[in-house]
Coordinates of C-alpha atoms and ligand atoms in Angstrom, one line a residue:
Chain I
X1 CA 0.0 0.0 0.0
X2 CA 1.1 3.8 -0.7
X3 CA 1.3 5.5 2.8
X4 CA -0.4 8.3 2.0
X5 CA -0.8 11.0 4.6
X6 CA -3.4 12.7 3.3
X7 CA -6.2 10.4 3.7
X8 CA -9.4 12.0 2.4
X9 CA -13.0 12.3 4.6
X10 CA -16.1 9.7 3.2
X11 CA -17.5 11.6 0.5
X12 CA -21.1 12.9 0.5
X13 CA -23.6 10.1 -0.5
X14 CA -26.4 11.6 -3.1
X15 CA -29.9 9.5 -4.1
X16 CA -29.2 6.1 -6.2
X17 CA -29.8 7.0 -9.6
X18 CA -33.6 6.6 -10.9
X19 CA -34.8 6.0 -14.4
X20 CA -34.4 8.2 -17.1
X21 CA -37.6 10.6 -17.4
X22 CA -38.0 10.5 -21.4
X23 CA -35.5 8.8 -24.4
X24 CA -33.2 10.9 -26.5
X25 CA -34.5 13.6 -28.8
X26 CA -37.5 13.7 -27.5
X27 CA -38.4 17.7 -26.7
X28 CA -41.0 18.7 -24.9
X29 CA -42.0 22.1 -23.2
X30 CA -41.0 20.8 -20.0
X31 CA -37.8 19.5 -20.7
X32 CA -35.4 19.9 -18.1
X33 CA -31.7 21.4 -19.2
X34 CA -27.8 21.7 -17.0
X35 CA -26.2 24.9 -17.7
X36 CA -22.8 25.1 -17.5
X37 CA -20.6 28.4 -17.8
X38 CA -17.4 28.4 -16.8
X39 CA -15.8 31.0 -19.5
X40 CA -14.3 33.3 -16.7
X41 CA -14.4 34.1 -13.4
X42 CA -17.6 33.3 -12.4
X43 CA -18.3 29.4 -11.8
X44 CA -22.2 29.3 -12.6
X45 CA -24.5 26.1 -12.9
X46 CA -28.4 26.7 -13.2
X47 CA -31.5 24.2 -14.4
X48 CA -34.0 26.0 -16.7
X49 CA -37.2 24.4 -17.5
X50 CA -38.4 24.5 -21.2
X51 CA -35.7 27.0 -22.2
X52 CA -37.6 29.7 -20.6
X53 CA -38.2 28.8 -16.8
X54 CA -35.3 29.2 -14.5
X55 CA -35.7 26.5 -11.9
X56 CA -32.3 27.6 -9.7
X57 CA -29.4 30.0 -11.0
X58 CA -26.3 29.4 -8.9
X59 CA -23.5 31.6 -9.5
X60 CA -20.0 31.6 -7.4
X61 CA -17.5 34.8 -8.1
X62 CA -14.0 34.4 -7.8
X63 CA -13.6 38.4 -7.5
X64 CA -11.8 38.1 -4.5
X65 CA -9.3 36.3 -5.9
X66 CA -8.3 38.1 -8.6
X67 CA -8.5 41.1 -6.5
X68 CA -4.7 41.3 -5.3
X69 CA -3.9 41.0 -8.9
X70 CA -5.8 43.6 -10.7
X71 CA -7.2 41.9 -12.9
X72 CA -7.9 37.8 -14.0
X73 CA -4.9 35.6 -13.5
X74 CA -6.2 32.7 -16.2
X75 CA -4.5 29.7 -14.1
X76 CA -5.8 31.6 -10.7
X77 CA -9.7 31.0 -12.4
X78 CA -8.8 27.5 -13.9
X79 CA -7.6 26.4 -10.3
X80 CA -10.8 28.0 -8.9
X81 CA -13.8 26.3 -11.2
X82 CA -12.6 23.1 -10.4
X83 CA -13.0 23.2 -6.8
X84 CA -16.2 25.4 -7.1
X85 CA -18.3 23.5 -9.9
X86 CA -19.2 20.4 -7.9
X87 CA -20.7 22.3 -4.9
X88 CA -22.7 24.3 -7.8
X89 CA -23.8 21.2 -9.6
X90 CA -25.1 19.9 -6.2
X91 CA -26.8 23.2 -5.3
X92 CA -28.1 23.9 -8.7
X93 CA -29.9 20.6 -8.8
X94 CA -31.1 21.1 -4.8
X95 CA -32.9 24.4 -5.5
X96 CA -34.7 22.8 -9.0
X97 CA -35.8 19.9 -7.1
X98 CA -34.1 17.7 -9.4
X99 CA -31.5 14.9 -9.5
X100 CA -28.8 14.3 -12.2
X101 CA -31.4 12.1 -13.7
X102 CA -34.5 14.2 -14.3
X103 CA -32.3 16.0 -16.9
X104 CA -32.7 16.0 -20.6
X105 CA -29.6 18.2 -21.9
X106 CA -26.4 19.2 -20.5
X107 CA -25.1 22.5 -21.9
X108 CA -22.0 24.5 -21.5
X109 CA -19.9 27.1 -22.7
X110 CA -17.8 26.7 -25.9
X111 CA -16.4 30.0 -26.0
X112 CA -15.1 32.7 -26.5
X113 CA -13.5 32.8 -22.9
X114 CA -10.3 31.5 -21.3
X115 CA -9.2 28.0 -22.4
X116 CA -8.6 26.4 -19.0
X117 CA -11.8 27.6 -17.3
X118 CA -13.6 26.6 -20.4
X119 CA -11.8 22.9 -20.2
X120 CA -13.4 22.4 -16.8
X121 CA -17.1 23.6 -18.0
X122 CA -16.9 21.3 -21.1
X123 CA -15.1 18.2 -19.7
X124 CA -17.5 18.0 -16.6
X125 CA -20.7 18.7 -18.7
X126 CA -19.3 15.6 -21.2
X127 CA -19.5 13.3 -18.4
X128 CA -22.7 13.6 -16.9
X129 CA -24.3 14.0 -20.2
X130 CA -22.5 10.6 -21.3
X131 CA -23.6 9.3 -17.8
X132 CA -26.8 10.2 -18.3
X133 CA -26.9 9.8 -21.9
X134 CA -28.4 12.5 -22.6
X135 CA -27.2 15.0 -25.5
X136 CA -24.3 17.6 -24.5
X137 CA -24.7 20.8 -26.0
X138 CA -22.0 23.5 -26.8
X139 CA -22.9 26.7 -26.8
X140 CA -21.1 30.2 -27.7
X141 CA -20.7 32.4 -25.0
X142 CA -22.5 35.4 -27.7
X143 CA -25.1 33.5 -28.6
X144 CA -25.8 32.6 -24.4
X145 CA -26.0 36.3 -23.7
X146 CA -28.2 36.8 -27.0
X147 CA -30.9 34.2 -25.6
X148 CA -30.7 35.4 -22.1
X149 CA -33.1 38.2 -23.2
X150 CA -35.6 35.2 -23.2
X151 CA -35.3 34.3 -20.2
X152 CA -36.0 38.3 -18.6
X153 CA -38.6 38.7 -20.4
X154 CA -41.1 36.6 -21.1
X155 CA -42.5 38.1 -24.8
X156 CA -39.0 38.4 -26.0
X157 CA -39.2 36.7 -29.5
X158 CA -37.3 36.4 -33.2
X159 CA -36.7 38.5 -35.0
X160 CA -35.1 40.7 -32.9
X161 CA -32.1 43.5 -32.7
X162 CA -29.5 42.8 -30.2
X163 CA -27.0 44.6 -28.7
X164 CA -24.4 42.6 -26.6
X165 CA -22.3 44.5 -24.4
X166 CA -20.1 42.8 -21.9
X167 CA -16.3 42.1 -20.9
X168 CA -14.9 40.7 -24.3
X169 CA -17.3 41.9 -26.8
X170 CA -19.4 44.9 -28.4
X171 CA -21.8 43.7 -30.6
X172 CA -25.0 44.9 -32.6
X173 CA -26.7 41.6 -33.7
X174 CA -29.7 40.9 -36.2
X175 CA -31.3 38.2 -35.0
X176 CA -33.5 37.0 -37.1
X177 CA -34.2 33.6 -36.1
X178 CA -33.2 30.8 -33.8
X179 CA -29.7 30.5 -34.4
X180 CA -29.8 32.7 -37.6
X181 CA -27.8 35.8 -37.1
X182 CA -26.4 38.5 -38.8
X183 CA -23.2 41.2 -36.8
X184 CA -24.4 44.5 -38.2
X185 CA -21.6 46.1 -36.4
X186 CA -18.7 46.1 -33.0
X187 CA -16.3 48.0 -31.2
X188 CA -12.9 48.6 -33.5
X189 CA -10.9 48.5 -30.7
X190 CA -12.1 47.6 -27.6
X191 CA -15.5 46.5 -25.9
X192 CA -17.1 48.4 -23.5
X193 CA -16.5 46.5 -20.1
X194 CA -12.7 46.0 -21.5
X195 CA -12.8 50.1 -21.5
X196 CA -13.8 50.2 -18.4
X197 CA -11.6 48.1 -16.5
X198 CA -8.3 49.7 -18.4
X199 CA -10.1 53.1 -17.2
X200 CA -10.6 51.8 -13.7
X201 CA -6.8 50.6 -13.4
X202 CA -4.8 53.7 -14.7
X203 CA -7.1 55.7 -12.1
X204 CA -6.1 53.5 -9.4
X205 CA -9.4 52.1 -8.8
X206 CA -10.2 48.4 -7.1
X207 CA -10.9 45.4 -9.1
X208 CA -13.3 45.2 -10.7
X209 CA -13.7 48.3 -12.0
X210 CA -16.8 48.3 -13.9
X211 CA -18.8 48.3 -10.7
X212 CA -16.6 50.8 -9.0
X213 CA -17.1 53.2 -11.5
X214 CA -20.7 52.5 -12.0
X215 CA -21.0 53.7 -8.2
X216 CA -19.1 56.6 -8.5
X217 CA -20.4 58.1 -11.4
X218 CA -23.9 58.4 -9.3
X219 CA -22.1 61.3 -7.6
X220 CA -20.7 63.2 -10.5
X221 CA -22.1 66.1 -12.0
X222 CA -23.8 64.8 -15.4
X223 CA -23.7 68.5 -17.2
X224 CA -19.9 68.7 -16.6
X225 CA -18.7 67.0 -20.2
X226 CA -20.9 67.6 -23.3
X227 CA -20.9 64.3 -25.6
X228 CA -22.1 64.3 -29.4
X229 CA -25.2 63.0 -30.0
X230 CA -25.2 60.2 -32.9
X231 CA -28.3 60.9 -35.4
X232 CA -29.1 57.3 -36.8
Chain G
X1 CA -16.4 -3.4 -7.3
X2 CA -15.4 -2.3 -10.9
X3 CA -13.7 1.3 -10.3
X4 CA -12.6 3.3 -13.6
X5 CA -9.5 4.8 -13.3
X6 CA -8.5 7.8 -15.2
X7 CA -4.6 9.7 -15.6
X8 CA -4.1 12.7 -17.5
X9 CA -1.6 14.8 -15.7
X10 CA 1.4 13.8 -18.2
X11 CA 1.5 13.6 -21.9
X12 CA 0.8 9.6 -21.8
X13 CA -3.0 9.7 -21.0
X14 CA -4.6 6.4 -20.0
X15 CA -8.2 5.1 -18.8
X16 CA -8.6 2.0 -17.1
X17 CA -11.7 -0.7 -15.8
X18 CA -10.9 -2.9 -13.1
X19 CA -11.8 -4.9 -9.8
X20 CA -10.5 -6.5 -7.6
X21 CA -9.6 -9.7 -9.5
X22 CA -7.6 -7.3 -11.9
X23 CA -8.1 -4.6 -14.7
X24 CA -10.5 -5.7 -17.3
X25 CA -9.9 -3.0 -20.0
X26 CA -7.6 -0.1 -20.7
X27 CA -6.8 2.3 -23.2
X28 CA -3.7 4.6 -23.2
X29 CA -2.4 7.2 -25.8
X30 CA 0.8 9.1 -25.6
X31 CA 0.5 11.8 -28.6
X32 CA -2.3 13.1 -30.5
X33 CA -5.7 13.7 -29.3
X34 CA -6.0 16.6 -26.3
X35 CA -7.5 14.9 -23.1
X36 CA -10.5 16.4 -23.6
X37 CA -10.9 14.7 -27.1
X38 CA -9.6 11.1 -25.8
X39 CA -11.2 10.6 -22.4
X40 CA -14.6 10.0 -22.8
X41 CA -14.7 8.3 -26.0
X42 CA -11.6 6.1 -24.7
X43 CA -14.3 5.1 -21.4
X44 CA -16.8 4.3 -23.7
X45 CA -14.5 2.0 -25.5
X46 CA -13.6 0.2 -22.6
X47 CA -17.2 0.1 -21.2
X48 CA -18.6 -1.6 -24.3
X49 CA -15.3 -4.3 -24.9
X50 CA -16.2 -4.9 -21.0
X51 CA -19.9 -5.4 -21.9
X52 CA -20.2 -2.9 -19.0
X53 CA -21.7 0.4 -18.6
X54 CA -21.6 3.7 -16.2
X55 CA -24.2 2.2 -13.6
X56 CA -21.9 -0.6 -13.1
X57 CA -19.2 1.8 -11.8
X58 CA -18.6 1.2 -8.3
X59 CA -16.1 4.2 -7.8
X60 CA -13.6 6.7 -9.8
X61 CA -10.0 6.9 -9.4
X62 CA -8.1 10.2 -10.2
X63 CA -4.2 10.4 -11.0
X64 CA -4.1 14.3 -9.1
X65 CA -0.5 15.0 -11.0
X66 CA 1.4 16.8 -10.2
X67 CA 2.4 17.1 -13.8
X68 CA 0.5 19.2 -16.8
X69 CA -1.8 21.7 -15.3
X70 CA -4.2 21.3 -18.2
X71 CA -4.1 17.5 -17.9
X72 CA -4.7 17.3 -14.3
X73 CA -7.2 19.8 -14.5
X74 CA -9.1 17.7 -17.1
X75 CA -9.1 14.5 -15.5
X76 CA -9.7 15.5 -12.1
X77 CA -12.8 17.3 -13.4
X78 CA -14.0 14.8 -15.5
X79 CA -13.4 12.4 -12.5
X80 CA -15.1 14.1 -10.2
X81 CA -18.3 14.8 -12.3
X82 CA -18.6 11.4 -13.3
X83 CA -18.4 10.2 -9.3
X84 CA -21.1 13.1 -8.6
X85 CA -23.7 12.5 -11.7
X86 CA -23.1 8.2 -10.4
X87 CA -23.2 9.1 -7.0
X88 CA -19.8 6.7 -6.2
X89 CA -17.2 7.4 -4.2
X90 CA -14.0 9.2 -5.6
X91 CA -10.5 8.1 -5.0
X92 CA -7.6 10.2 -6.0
X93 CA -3.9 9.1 -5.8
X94 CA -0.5 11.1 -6.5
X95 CA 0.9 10.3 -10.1
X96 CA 4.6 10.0 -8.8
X97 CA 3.3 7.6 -6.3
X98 CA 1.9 6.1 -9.6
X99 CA 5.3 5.7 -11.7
X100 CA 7.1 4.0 -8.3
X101 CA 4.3 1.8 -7.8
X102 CA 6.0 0.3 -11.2
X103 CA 9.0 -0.7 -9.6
X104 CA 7.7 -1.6 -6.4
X105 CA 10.2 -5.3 -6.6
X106 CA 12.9 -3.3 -6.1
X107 CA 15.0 -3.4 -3.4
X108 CA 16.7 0.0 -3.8
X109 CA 15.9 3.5 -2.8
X110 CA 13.3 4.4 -5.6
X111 CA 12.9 8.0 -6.9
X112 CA 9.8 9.3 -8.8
X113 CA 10.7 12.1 -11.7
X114 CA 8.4 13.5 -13.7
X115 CA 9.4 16.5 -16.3
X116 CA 7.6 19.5 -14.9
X117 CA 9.0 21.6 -17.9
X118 CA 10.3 24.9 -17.8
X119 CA 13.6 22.8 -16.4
X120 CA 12.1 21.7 -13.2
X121 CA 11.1 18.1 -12.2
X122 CA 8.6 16.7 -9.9
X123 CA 10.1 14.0 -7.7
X124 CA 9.6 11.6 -4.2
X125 CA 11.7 9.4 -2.8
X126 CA 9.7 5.6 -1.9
X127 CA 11.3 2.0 -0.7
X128 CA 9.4 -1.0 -0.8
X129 CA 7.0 -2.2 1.4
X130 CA 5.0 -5.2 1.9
X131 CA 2.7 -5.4 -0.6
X132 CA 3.6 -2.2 -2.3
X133 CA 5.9 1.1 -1.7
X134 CA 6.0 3.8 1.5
X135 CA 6.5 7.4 0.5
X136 CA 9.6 8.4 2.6
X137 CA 9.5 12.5 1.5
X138 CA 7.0 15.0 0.2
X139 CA 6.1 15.5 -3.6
X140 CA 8.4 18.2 -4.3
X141 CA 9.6 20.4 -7.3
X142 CA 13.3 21.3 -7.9
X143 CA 15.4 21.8 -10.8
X144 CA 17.1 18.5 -12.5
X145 CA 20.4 20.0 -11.1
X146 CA 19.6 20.1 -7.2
X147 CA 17.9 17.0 -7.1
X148 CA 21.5 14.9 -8.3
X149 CA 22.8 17.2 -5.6
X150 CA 20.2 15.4 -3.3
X151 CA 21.1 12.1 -5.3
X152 CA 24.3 11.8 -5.1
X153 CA 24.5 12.7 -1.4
X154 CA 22.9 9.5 -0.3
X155 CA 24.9 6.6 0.3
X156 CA 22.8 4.4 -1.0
X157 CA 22.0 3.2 -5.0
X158 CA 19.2 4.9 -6.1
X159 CA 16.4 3.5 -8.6
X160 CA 15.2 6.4 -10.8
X161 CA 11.8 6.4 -12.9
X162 CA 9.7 8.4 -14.4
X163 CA 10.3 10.6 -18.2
X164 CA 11.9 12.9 -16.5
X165 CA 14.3 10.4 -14.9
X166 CA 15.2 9.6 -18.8
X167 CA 15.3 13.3 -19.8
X168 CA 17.9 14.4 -17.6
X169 CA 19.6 11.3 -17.1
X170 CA 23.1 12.9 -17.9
X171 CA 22.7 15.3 -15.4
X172 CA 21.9 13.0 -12.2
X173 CA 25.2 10.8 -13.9
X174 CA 27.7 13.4 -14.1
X175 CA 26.8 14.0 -10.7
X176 CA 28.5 10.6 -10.2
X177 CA 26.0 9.3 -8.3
X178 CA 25.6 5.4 -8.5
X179 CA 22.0 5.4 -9.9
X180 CA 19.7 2.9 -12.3
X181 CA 17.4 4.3 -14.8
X182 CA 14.0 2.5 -15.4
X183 CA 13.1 2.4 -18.9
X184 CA 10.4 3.9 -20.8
X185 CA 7.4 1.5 -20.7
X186 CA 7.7 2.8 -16.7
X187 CA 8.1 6.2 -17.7
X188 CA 4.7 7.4 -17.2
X189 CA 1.8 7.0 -14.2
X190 CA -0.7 5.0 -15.7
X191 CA -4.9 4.3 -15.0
X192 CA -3.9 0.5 -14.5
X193 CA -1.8 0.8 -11.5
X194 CA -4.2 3.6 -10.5
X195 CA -7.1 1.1 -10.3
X196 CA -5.0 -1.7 -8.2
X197 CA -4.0 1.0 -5.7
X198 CA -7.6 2.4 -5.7
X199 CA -9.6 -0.6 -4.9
X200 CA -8.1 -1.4 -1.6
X201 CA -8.8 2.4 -0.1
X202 CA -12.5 1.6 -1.8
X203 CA -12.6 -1.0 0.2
X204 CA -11.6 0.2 3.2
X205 CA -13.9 3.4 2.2
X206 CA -10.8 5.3 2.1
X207 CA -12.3 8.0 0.2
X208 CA -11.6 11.9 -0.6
X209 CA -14.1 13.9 -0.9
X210 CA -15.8 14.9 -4.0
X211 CA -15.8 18.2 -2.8
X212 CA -12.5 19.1 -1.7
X213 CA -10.3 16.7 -4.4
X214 CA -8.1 19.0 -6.3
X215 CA -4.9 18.8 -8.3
X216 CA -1.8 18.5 -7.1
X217 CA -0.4 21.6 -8.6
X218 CA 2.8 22.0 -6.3
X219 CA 3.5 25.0 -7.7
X220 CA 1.3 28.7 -7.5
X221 CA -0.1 29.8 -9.8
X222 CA 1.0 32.1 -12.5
X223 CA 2.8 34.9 -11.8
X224 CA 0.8 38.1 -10.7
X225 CA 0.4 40.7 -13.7
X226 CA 2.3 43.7 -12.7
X227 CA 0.0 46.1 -13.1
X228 CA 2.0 48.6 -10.9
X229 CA 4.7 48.5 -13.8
X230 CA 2.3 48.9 -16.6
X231 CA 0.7 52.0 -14.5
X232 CA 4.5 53.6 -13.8
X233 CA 5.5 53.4 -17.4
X234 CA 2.6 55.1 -18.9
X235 CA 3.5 58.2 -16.4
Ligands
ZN301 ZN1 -20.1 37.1 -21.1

């Protein structure tokens, strides 16, 4: 035997599995799908009932770890969604009501994010889905923020126009149908949540910046620069 | 109990199915397909030669590295999601411990090396023991030239294994220490010996806990970005 001194505690026993609720491909309204998002530095695993109903949203930031830094150490948030997916997982399913086994779909993010953190989504969001056998999808990171308009608010339909602003990417998006999409136009240099973190840094702000500027701004005097107005 | 065992943290992945009468498939690749592209199809593939599937799973085994962060990071997630979504226990052993486990006959002073790049190897020193092998120091990372320092101070012959044994193999000989190299088909940890050394902690319900397994990175994490630099030079 290896002498190994560090001898683990008896891991957490769950419910034995139970049968599978419906057979592949079948979709229905009530169809019960994993979410998996891992692209940064937020670990996040929710259930969502008929692609509209959010069942249980769990979302763990690593904020305070990146803090010291300045900014998102890529290995620091790797390190960090491995330790916190499997509590998610377990608390996602807890607050749905669900076990592994009532699912029908296990989705995560493809990208565009950081490779690592990505790895862990994808790799762990594989394996149940090829436990359950039930179909993995991959889903771009874009196209996730596109369709979460559909889950605020409840008439949201196709076509629509979307504009997608967030850390990585400014985007104004014809959607025209399900999947079907058309980029009318982005940033040329860099995306709005990007400018604001640079800004936040070079004034010496804390990490992250974006919300640290979003609070500070409530006390400035809005007359004090005059911007153009674009005429469209 | 069948227990799957699964090792990823060095560039010679390998999956394997066994109980306690002995390992009933494996599959191993050492170039090629990325982790994420062999590990679940390679399961599969020993599931269905085995005429088993996942419900028959009794427990995972995890190689924990250290080695490749990437690698470990893979497996160890992939691991642990297939222990929670099966709801069996989870086992995870050192991959050093692994590579000695090899050469447990011997009767010499056995050292684990693994290549850690960036000139650095991973390395732990084990003897023989009834039955197996007994860890006699930490997992530890050094360069290739203070560990034959370390080497060649002992007085004893030293059995060396492991790929990065066989990479810097001149280095721990100049040093002029009396040492054996183990050869290449013992150069890498692999899901085989990980299922023999699992099963008796399953047993025993010797088990880590799905939430707290991790890597075993050995080494923090990148470097901090120096943003105070970037800040002074744009003044
Ligand atoms: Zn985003």
């Amino acid at each position: 035997m290896i002498d190994d001194p560090s001898a683990g505690s008896p891991v957490a026993t769950l419910p034995s599995p139970l049968a599978r609720r419906q057979p592949i491909g079948e979709w229905d309204e009530d169809a019960l799908v994993l979410g998996i998002e891992t692209s940064c530095d937020e670990t996040s695993a929710a259930v969502v009932r008929g692609g509209r109903e959010i069942l249980s949203n769990v979302v763990g930031s690593q904020t305070s770890l990146h803090g010291e830094y300045g900014g998102i150490v890529p290995e620091v948030a790797a390190r960090a969604h491995v330790e916190a997916l499997t509590p998610a997982l377990a608390e996602a399913l807890l607050q749905a009501d669900a076990t592994f086994w009532d699912l029908d779909a296990v989705a995560a993010t493809r990208g565009p994010g950081l490779i690592g953190s990505l790895l862990v989504g994808i790799a762990e969001a594989k394996s149940i889905a090829a436990v359950l056998e039930v179909p993995f999808v991959a889903v771009n990171h874009l196209e996730a923020h596109l369709y979460s308009n559909l889950l605020a608010d409840p008439k949201a339909r196709f076509p629509a126009l979307a504009l997608i602003i967030s850390g990585g990417h400014t985007l104004l998006v014809d959607a025209h149908d399900h999947g079907g999409y058309d980029v009318l136009g982005g940033t040329i240099d860099d995306a709005a949540g990007e400018a604001f973190d640079k800004v936040a840094r070079f004034l010496g702000l804390d990490y992250p910046g974006g919300p640290e500027i979003d609070r500070l701004s409530l006390l400035g005097n809005p007359e004090a620069v005059r911007f153009p107005r674009a005429m469209l | 109990m069948l227990v799957l065992g699964i090792e990823t943290s060095t560039p010679q992945a390998s999956v394997a199915i066994g109980s306690e009468q002995g390992v009933v498939a494996s599959a191993m690749v050492s170039r090629g397909a990325s982790y994420n592209e062999f590990l679940l199809p390679a399961i599969r593939f020993c599931l269905d030669e085995a005429g088993l599937g996942y419900r028959n799973l009794g427990g995972v085994a995890v190689g924990l590295g250290p080695g490749l962060y990437s690698g470990m990071r893979v497996g160890v997630a992939t691991a642990k999601a297939l222990a929670q979504a099966l709801s069996v226990p989870i086992v995870g052993l050192a991959s050093l411990d692994l590579v000695a486990y090899e050469v447990r006959y011997s009767a010499k002073t056995i050292c684990a090396v693994l290549d850690a790049r960036r000139n650095k190897v991973f390395h732990a020193f084990y003897r023989s023991s009834p039955g197996g092998i007994q860890r006699m120091t930490r997992h530890a990372i050094e360069s290739p030239e203070r560990l034959s320092v370390g080497i060649a101070s002992r007085p004893e012959e030293v059995l060396m294994v492991g790929n990065g044994a066989l990479l810097y193999r001149h280095i721990f000989e100049e040093a002029g220490s009396v040492i054996e190299v183990g050869s290449m088909s013992h150069a890498f940890p692999d899901a085989r010996a990980l299922v023999e050394l699992a099963i008796p902690r399953m047993f025993r319900e010797d088990f880590d806990s799905l939430f707290d397994l991790q890597p075993l990175y050995l080494r923090r994490s990148a470097k901090p970005i120096e943003w105070e630099r970037i800040r002074g030079s744009r003044a």
